[in-house]
């Protein structure tokens, strides 16, 4: 290797379609990597801390490694069953690769970015660009200074940075480090970036860090070869693992904030928090495949939060269990079509269905003999909360104005039935009676004249959210089957476009006008068809929804059917969870064809 000073590496990262980004994550934080080799999103020390790399949303800060020759075609893929990403640039004279990961096991106070550049075919010349600024790019720049033969360090306030692997570089007035790497064919070179809110200890060995990281992912993700879409199922496991804190067990809903669900609209949110419902979805999906630490983590978090807050349970928390901060705007340009926003108002809402989802999760743990005494007590607390509050209007799954949402009541029914069946407690009969009471009143108020379920007591429209409880194993059958079919047909007739499923229709607006199709809903449709005994239709909805993934295999929350683009924060955990659950259940539960 022959590092040399270099001229500026070119303009800062230019935003790309969301499907082109890959995720690196270690459970404590996540980074987004663009096809130009730029890490453009990373928060330190944890998920909802201020970003120190945030060119993704118009702030300062990025870490780029890319070919010096701009005449290239980028590509890349994950190492199967991991969040280790290799970008591969094909140039006219050869191929350059860069393998990237956040080192694991993770330190809660120190992010370690591993980057290994390799001249795969022909010699390689690569440029390095590093710019770090705290507080979403508004803090003073960290100006690196050379402290060793190939070590550069900087600090300001509580933020510390160290880059190892660059011998010669220039540092601009605004603190950007720029360098060039030259590698003979077949050789590789390691770069290690550390970012921390505490003093840095000894630099890590790149080789050792890579060995530990590879070993971690080999152990974290189980074999999925018996499942359809096995590679996507393993990616789902990796995403859910990467978004789950190994310390607290809490899983963030997504790695990012302020990525638009509709260009130019106001639907830009911060999903770097742990939604209990989302984590229950993930725990249930993994439990369907078999015992796994991800289900144990979900049970642990649900148990702790329910016992701590009881009927005052919040739908979302910080990963340390603290309250989600109120929303505020950032003075940044933002990802195109979005306004920068951090914090989330959902942290103060009442969402009744969360109690039902928690009960289903605890019941699944009990079936696997993995529910302890605290979990049993949490089930009792959740059931008591439903008994006291099921008549109360709530914000529901979609976090809207409080109403008597049908989905919330049906989720409560399924949760109570599952808990009564699988958790051995004296109150089980009381839980069954409560489920029947809620169901009877919901039938009285929320059944459409056509014989299907409607959105709410005062809203006759269909809603794709209803497919979730209707497809649950705890939904009463066979008497509930006709309403499942009627509801599923109404959703398919009124809420689908080109094989994708929307949440609900807005009065006076064209479907897809204000938001994209919800990928969660596409997988719910697949599950509903499976339960109806229509395996071909289930597989068709599954494969169509799965096709919305970007090249990295990641899903956002929404998909713009007409522009064929992902919308919203990336990656969305509950979409990956429902992909996994469908992959597990489709082959096992496929019944007689009985198709249309």
XYZ file of C-alpha atoms in Angstrom:
596
model
C 0.000 0.000 0.000
C 1.230 3.520 -0.817
C -0.999 6.176 0.774
C -0.533 9.695 -0.562
C -2.096 13.107 -0.054
C -4.968 13.688 -2.399
C -7.030 16.447 -3.862
C -10.626 16.758 -2.640
C -12.485 13.491 -3.113
C -15.437 15.156 -4.799
C -18.764 16.512 -3.648
C -20.476 15.321 -0.487
C -22.872 12.414 -0.719
C -25.825 13.037 -2.954
C -29.084 11.412 -1.783
C -29.984 8.141 -3.440
C -33.297 6.250 -3.601
C -33.833 4.495 -0.286
C -33.640 1.054 -1.874
C -29.954 1.644 -2.660
C -28.824 1.865 0.974
C -27.551 -0.998 3.108
C -27.737 -1.244 6.893
C -24.852 -1.924 9.240
C -25.941 -2.485 12.857
C -24.604 -3.926 16.076
C -27.697 -3.758 18.300
C -26.697 -0.473 19.946
C -26.786 1.724 16.856
C -27.105 1.486 13.083
C -25.435 3.035 10.044
C -26.663 3.480 6.489
C -24.231 2.897 3.644
C -24.766 4.263 0.149
C -23.596 2.734 -3.138
C -20.938 5.449 -3.369
C -19.199 3.925 -0.335
C -20.391 6.651 2.038
C -21.606 5.930 5.528
C -24.106 8.772 5.783
C -26.035 7.947 8.947
C -24.739 6.946 12.381
C -25.780 7.987 15.895
C -23.379 7.741 18.826
C -23.466 6.366 21.409
C -26.925 4.838 20.895
C -29.925 4.630 18.597
C -31.633 7.897 19.462
C -28.492 9.879 20.281
C -27.661 12.812 18.002
C -26.175 11.700 14.702
C -22.468 12.242 14.078
C -22.719 11.152 10.431
C -25.875 12.587 8.887
C -25.396 13.581 5.270
C -28.403 11.319 4.641
C -30.732 14.023 5.986
C -28.804 17.074 4.879
C -26.416 17.483 7.786
C -22.650 17.197 7.978
C -20.704 14.025 8.529
C -19.830 10.991 6.444
C -17.178 8.297 6.091
C -16.514 7.398 2.465
C -14.282 4.796 0.876
C -14.661 4.572 -2.902
C -12.686 4.067 -6.129
C -10.777 7.109 -7.243
C -12.036 6.547 -10.774
C -15.637 7.779 -10.931
C -16.252 5.670 -14.060
C -17.577 2.573 -12.316
C -20.742 0.584 -11.639
C -21.562 -0.163 -7.973
C -23.112 -3.343 -6.638
C -22.997 -5.329 -3.469
C -24.559 -7.885 -1.156
C -24.676 -9.055 2.432
C -22.734 -12.034 3.635
C -25.576 -14.517 4.011
C -27.241 -14.286 7.411
C -25.414 -11.154 8.533
C -25.228 -7.385 8.344
C -21.745 -7.536 6.839
C -21.974 -5.733 3.523
C -19.522 -5.883 0.630
C -19.703 -3.161 -2.001
C -18.224 -4.193 -5.340
C -17.310 -1.532 -7.868
C -16.673 -2.691 -11.418
C -14.299 -0.368 -13.254
C -13.037 -0.460 -16.816
C -9.659 -1.913 -15.707
C -10.727 -4.046 -12.730
C -12.806 -4.538 -9.597
C -12.523 -2.880 -6.175
C -14.328 -4.229 -3.105
C -14.982 -2.841 0.353
C -16.317 -5.061 3.129
C -18.089 -3.119 5.903
C -19.548 -3.894 9.316
C -20.128 -2.475 12.745
C -17.989 -4.591 15.046
C -19.793 -6.970 17.397
C -20.149 -7.736 20.236
C -21.057 -4.072 20.656
C -19.843 -1.622 23.256
C -22.769 0.605 24.345
C -20.510 3.663 24.395
C -18.207 3.024 21.436
C -19.119 2.405 17.823
C -16.441 0.564 15.836
C -16.727 0.731 12.051
C -14.717 -1.917 10.182
C -13.860 -1.284 6.520
C -11.635 -3.595 4.489
C -10.688 -2.397 0.995
C -9.538 -5.022 -1.493
C -8.141 -4.897 -5.016
C -10.172 -7.845 -6.290
C -9.085 -7.566 -9.921
C -6.256 -5.351 -11.056
C -4.614 -2.688 -8.876
C -6.904 -0.369 -6.916
C -6.781 3.309 -6.144
C -9.358 4.436 -3.577
C -10.182 7.716 -1.894
C -11.048 8.128 1.778
C -13.202 10.946 3.111
C -14.043 11.332 6.802
C -15.938 14.172 8.392
C -17.424 13.930 11.884
C -19.592 16.550 13.574
C -21.756 16.042 16.653
C -25.357 17.025 17.296
C -26.738 16.215 13.836
C -23.906 18.066 12.145
C -24.452 21.336 13.994
C -21.568 20.891 16.422
C -18.034 22.106 15.796
C -16.065 19.894 13.397
C -13.705 17.342 14.875
C -10.323 18.120 13.314
C -8.267 14.902 13.214
C -4.573 15.089 14.052
C -2.017 12.382 13.544
C -1.119 10.610 16.807
C 0.650 7.516 15.454
C 2.096 6.059 12.252
C -1.387 5.412 10.863
C -3.628 6.822 13.606
C -5.685 10.037 13.542
C -7.632 11.321 16.554
C -9.948 14.182 17.450
C -12.262 15.172 20.279
C -14.704 17.903 21.139
C -16.883 18.050 24.215
C -18.004 14.533 24.957
C -17.373 13.148 21.453
C -14.155 11.310 20.607
C -12.963 9.889 17.297
C -10.058 7.712 16.154
C -9.277 6.478 12.643
C -6.665 3.765 12.205
C -5.218 2.695 8.866
C -4.285 5.959 7.112
C -0.642 7.051 7.134
C -0.794 10.231 5.057
C -3.759 12.568 4.715
C -4.773 16.192 4.548
C -7.298 17.809 6.868
C -9.346 20.717 5.522
C -10.359 23.821 7.430
C -13.768 22.306 8.215
C -12.203 19.161 9.668
C -12.577 16.766 6.736
C -9.825 14.169 6.435
C -8.955 13.168 2.866
C -6.560 10.485 1.745
C -5.796 8.097 -1.090
C -5.059 4.367 -0.919
C -3.113 2.442 -3.559
C -3.264 -1.376 -3.482
C -1.669 -3.990 -5.760
C -3.965 -6.658 -7.163
C -5.122 -9.163 -4.556
C -4.146 -7.085 -1.527
C -6.473 -5.644 1.077
C -6.215 -2.872 3.623
C -8.109 -2.275 6.882
C -9.577 0.981 8.144
C -11.076 1.146 11.638
C -13.121 4.125 12.828
C -14.013 4.462 16.509
C -16.565 6.960 17.821
C -17.399 7.256 21.495
C -18.801 9.475 24.221
C -16.077 8.230 26.590
C -12.277 8.130 26.475
C -10.986 5.599 23.975
C -8.863 2.723 25.193
C -6.324 0.838 23.138
C -7.112 0.607 19.401
C -8.742 -2.696 18.430
C -6.999 -5.189 16.194
C -8.795 -5.129 12.841
C -8.130 -8.819 12.232
C -9.429 -9.819 15.653
C -12.460 -7.552 15.346
C -13.331 -9.124 11.995
C -12.995 -12.640 13.406
C -15.289 -11.843 16.330
C -17.816 -10.132 14.074
C -17.964 -13.055 11.644
C -18.317 -15.499 14.529
C -21.124 -13.419 16.070
C -23.243 -13.486 12.925
C -22.631 -17.176 12.339
C -24.101 -17.847 15.782
C -26.915 -15.268 15.706
C -28.830 -16.389 12.626
C -30.264 -19.926 12.412
C -30.489 -22.190 9.409
C -33.473 -21.374 7.183
C -32.884 -23.709 4.256
C -36.217 -25.466 4.825
C -38.129 -22.195 4.389
C -39.232 -20.511 1.182
C -37.200 -17.369 0.473
C -34.481 -18.757 2.748
C -31.993 -15.970 2.082
C -34.578 -13.271 2.785
C -35.608 -15.122 5.942
C -31.996 -15.086 7.144
C -31.714 -11.406 6.266
C -34.844 -10.815 8.346
C -33.195 -12.557 11.291
C -30.082 -10.429 10.795
C -32.074 -7.187 10.604
C -34.080 -8.007 13.727
C -30.877 -8.971 15.543
C -29.080 -5.823 14.416
C -31.954 -3.623 15.618
C -32.127 -5.311 19.046
C -30.004 -4.057 21.931
C -28.024 -6.933 23.480
C -28.038 -5.077 26.823
C -31.720 -4.282 27.261
C -33.366 -6.574 24.710
C -35.311 -3.659 23.213
C -35.708 -3.542 19.419
C -35.982 -0.239 17.584
C -38.665 0.068 14.917
C -36.148 1.367 12.362
C -32.608 2.708 12.245
C -33.438 6.168 10.927
C -35.513 9.295 11.287
C -37.110 11.752 8.875
C -37.184 9.610 5.760
C -40.396 10.570 3.951
C -43.430 8.335 3.628
C -44.750 10.717 0.981
C -42.562 13.182 -0.880
C -43.387 16.740 0.124
C -45.835 15.645 2.818
C -45.774 15.898 6.588
C -45.425 12.160 7.284
C -41.804 12.156 8.429
C -41.215 10.450 11.753
C -38.506 9.230 14.099
C -38.563 5.440 14.470
C -35.370 4.995 16.516
C -37.417 3.814 19.491
C -38.775 0.494 20.706
C -42.460 -0.036 19.884
C -43.778 -2.877 22.023
C -46.205 -4.000 19.319
C -43.448 -4.207 16.724
C -41.259 -6.214 19.069
C -44.150 -8.561 19.823
C -44.572 -9.124 16.076
C -40.879 -9.964 15.854
C -40.954 -12.249 18.880
C -44.004 -14.104 17.585
C -42.481 -14.519 14.127
C -39.271 -15.963 15.522
C -41.175 -18.182 17.987
C -43.043 -19.704 15.049
C -39.678 -20.920 13.748
C -38.416 -22.170 17.109
C -36.814 -21.001 20.369
C -34.398 -18.130 19.785
C -32.851 -15.266 21.807
C -34.907 -12.716 19.834
C -38.128 -14.106 21.313
C -36.568 -14.199 24.764
C -35.552 -10.544 24.346
C -39.069 -9.548 23.299
C -40.593 -11.372 26.266
C -38.114 -9.749 28.624
C -38.877 -6.229 27.367
C -42.657 -6.748 27.347
C -42.563 -8.202 30.847
C -40.452 -5.391 32.265
C -42.523 -2.624 30.708
C -45.920 -4.093 31.631
C -44.871 -4.716 35.246
C -43.406 -1.215 35.495
C -46.275 0.737 33.924
C -49.369 -1.474 34.098
C -52.426 0.191 32.537
C -50.316 3.292 31.826
C -48.209 1.234 29.378
C -46.784 3.369 26.594
C -46.702 2.049 23.035
C -43.042 3.048 22.589
C -39.980 3.603 24.746
C -36.335 4.439 24.375
C -34.203 1.311 24.287
C -33.199 1.919 27.925
C -36.879 1.966 28.940
C -37.092 5.740 29.237
C -39.868 7.838 27.700
C -39.758 8.819 24.049
C -38.969 12.546 23.770
C -41.434 14.978 22.254
C -41.100 15.806 18.581
C -38.904 18.674 17.476
C -37.497 19.828 14.155
C -33.854 20.040 13.131
C -32.441 22.955 11.125
C -31.287 20.725 8.253
C -32.104 20.525 4.580
C -33.409 17.001 5.012
C -33.665 14.013 2.727
C -35.397 15.244 -0.436
C -39.130 15.575 0.123
C -38.886 15.421 3.921
C -38.616 17.713 6.915
C -36.161 16.688 9.623
C -37.829 15.611 12.838
C -36.691 13.787 15.980
C -38.766 12.473 18.863
C -42.201 10.948 18.428
C -45.621 11.910 19.796
C -46.683 8.241 19.774
C -44.781 7.801 23.019
C -47.648 9.500 24.848
C -50.536 7.679 23.183
C -52.821 4.958 24.509
C -52.905 1.997 22.112
C -55.155 -0.784 23.383
C -53.986 -3.431 20.926
C -50.501 -3.406 22.497
C -51.869 -5.286 25.525
C -53.328 -7.963 23.253
C -50.075 -8.388 21.336
C -48.138 -8.678 24.603
C -50.480 -11.442 25.759
C -50.032 -13.366 22.488
C -46.254 -13.092 22.845
C -46.277 -14.281 26.466
C -48.520 -17.185 25.476
C -46.082 -18.187 22.721
C -43.250 -18.157 25.256
C -45.317 -20.337 27.599
C -45.881 -22.871 24.801
C -42.112 -23.188 24.516
C -41.754 -23.394 28.320
C -39.798 -20.125 28.305
C -42.084 -17.955 30.466
C -40.954 -17.298 34.032
C -42.906 -16.066 37.035
C -42.480 -12.402 36.112
C -43.888 -13.164 32.673
C -46.938 -14.814 34.212
C -47.475 -11.772 36.435
C -47.106 -9.497 33.412
C -49.831 -11.485 31.637
C -52.145 -10.930 34.595
C -51.361 -7.214 34.616
C -52.027 -6.915 30.876
C -55.336 -8.800 31.206
C -56.380 -6.547 34.093
C -55.575 -3.481 31.992
C -57.767 -4.802 29.174
C -60.592 -5.474 31.623
C -60.419 -1.892 32.847
C -59.872 -0.077 29.544
C -61.232 -2.063 26.589
C -64.185 0.309 26.211
C -61.879 3.329 26.025
C -61.131 4.914 22.610
C -57.482 4.507 21.617
C -55.022 5.627 18.931
C -54.762 2.112 17.500
C -52.196 0.448 15.297
C -52.045 3.383 12.886
C -51.643 5.963 15.707
C -54.584 8.117 14.675
C -57.133 10.238 16.531
C -58.561 8.112 19.372
C -61.606 6.098 18.294
C -63.275 2.756 18.956
C -60.986 0.932 16.531
C -62.110 -2.580 15.672
C -58.585 -3.917 15.256
C -57.674 -2.950 18.814
C -60.595 -4.937 20.268
C -59.975 -7.984 18.110
C -56.273 -7.927 19.072
C -57.360 -7.903 22.718
C -59.648 -10.891 22.093
C -56.847 -12.902 20.473
C -54.387 -12.044 23.217
C -56.772 -13.029 26.001
C -57.691 -16.294 24.289
C -54.048 -17.225 23.678
C -53.073 -16.447 27.260
C -56.012 -18.390 28.670
C -55.058 -21.396 26.564
C -51.314 -21.494 27.184
C -50.568 -19.771 30.513
C -51.606 -21.906 33.452
C -53.200 -19.521 35.958
C -56.433 -19.607 37.998
C -57.659 -16.526 36.116
C -57.686 -18.308 32.725
C -61.482 -18.748 32.734
C -61.912 -15.067 33.602
C -59.731 -14.173 30.631
C -61.883 -16.324 28.324
C -65.054 -14.665 29.584
C -63.522 -11.221 29.095
C -62.521 -12.139 25.534
C -66.106 -13.233 24.836
C -67.497 -10.024 26.314
C -65.209 -7.835 24.197
C -65.974 -9.849 21.080
C -69.743 -9.688 21.609
C -69.706 -5.921 22.031
C -67.375 -5.469 19.086
C -69.713 -7.570 16.948
C -72.591 -5.378 18.010
C -70.817 -2.148 17.160
C -68.352 -2.933 14.377
C -69.865 -5.455 11.964
C -70.657 -3.966 8.571
C -74.138 -4.707 7.119
C -72.397 -6.803 4.435
C -71.106 -9.226 7.079
C -67.487 -8.073 7.323
C -65.616 -6.176 9.995
C -65.351 -2.409 9.516
C -62.610 -0.048 10.693
C -64.358 1.375 13.749
C -67.716 1.695 15.382
C -68.318 4.919 13.444
C -66.305 4.135 10.304
C -67.685 1.621 7.801
C -64.581 1.416 5.600
C -62.387 -1.704 5.463
C -58.945 -1.625 7.058
C -56.066 -3.978 6.296
C -55.076 -3.983 9.983
C -58.079 -6.229 10.634
C -56.331 -9.081 8.848
C -53.816 -9.405 11.695
C -56.139 -10.708 14.440
C -58.326 -12.583 11.944
C -55.282 -14.593 10.828
C -54.194 -15.319 14.398
C -54.294 -18.920 15.608
C -56.303 -17.601 18.577
C -59.123 -16.217 16.453
C -62.317 -18.253 17.091
C -63.007 -20.822 14.394
C -64.934 -22.116 12.547
C -67.581 -19.497 13.341
C -65.123 -16.661 12.646
C -64.114 -17.953 9.205
C -66.928 -16.318 7.182
C -66.106 -12.881 8.571
C -62.426 -13.439 7.824
C -63.277 -14.211 4.205
C -65.654 -11.262 3.869
C -63.158 -8.864 5.418
C -60.273 -10.158 3.340
C -62.290 -9.818 0.143
C -63.238 -6.230 1.004
C -59.603 -5.345 1.636
C -58.551 -6.962 -1.630
C -61.340 -5.248 -3.561
C -60.925 -1.747 -2.137
C -57.375 -1.423 -0.821
C -55.051 -3.099 -3.321
C -53.202 -1.813 -6.363
C -50.984 -3.855 -8.659
C -50.664 -6.628 -6.106
C -49.800 -4.400 -3.116
C -52.000 -3.594 -0.127
C -52.780 -0.169 1.355
C -53.911 0.468 4.929
C -57.248 2.160 4.268
C -58.833 4.538 1.809
C -58.972 8.258 2.539
C -62.229 10.001 1.585
C -61.985 11.871 -1.698
C -58.435 10.727 -2.429
C -57.068 8.254 -4.929
C -55.523 5.132 -3.430
C -51.788 5.768 -3.172
C -52.148 9.539 -3.453
C -51.050 10.440 0.073
C -49.032 7.362 1.002
C -47.616 4.181 -0.429
C -48.796 0.639 0.010
C -47.950 -0.724 3.465
C -45.688 -3.728 3.139
C -46.845 -5.009 6.522
C -50.346 -5.208 5.040
C -49.178 -7.233 2.052
C -47.768 -9.874 4.373
C -50.971 -9.749 6.459
C -52.912 -10.501 3.267
C -50.688 -13.515 2.634
C -51.340 -14.735 6.185
C -55.099 -14.271 5.811
C -55.166 -16.295 2.579
C -53.131 -19.036 4.240
C -55.604 -19.275 7.129
C -58.495 -19.393 4.656
C -56.927 -22.462 3.075
C -55.869 -20.720 -0.140
C -52.144 -21.496 -0.339
C -51.642 -20.398 -3.949
C -53.116 -16.974 -3.222
C -51.066 -16.773 -0.016
C -47.865 -17.526 -1.901
C -48.764 -14.991 -4.574
C -49.280 -12.170 -2.048
C -46.116 -13.207 -0.212
C -43.971 -13.120 -3.327
C -45.463 -9.871 -4.606
C -44.842 -8.091 -1.327
C -41.359 -9.586 -1.054
C -40.510 -8.116 -4.456
C -40.559 -4.606 -2.964
C -37.214 -5.139 -1.198
C -34.256 -3.127 -2.374
C -31.051 -4.738 -3.711
C -29.845 -5.201 -0.132
C -33.010 -7.137 0.755
C -34.240 -4.382 3.080
C -37.818 -3.143 3.424
C -39.045 0.284 4.418
C -42.545 0.736 5.811
C -44.159 1.731 2.521
C -43.821 1.120 -1.193
C -44.784 3.623 -3.871
C -46.516 1.309 -6.325
C -46.427 3.759 -9.217
C -42.829 4.967 -8.907
C -41.654 1.559 -7.616
C -39.790 3.130 -4.706
C -39.495 2.441 -0.999
C -40.890 5.105 1.310
C -40.279 5.791 4.996
C -37.648 4.870 7.527
C -35.256 2.047 6.753
C -35.246 -0.811 7.509
C -38.701 -1.272 9.061
C -38.450 -4.078 11.609
C -42.047 -5.261 11.611
C -42.062 -5.782 7.837
C -39.064 -8.108 8.143
C -40.805 -9.846 11.065
C -43.939 -10.561 9.022
C -41.862 -11.777 6.065
C -40.204 -14.253 8.420
C -43.491 -15.386 9.964
C -45.019 -16.002 6.547
C -41.926 -17.860 5.392
C -42.230 -20.138 8.423
C -45.951 -20.767 8.209
C -46.653 -20.936 4.490
C -45.192 -24.401 3.770
C -46.255 -25.944 7.063
C -49.869 -24.797 7.042
C -50.638 -25.059 3.354
C -53.962 -26.810 2.985
C -56.116 -27.949 0.041
C -55.936 -25.619 -2.873
C -59.566 -24.583 -2.965
C -58.594 -21.612 -5.071
C -60.860 -18.918 -6.471
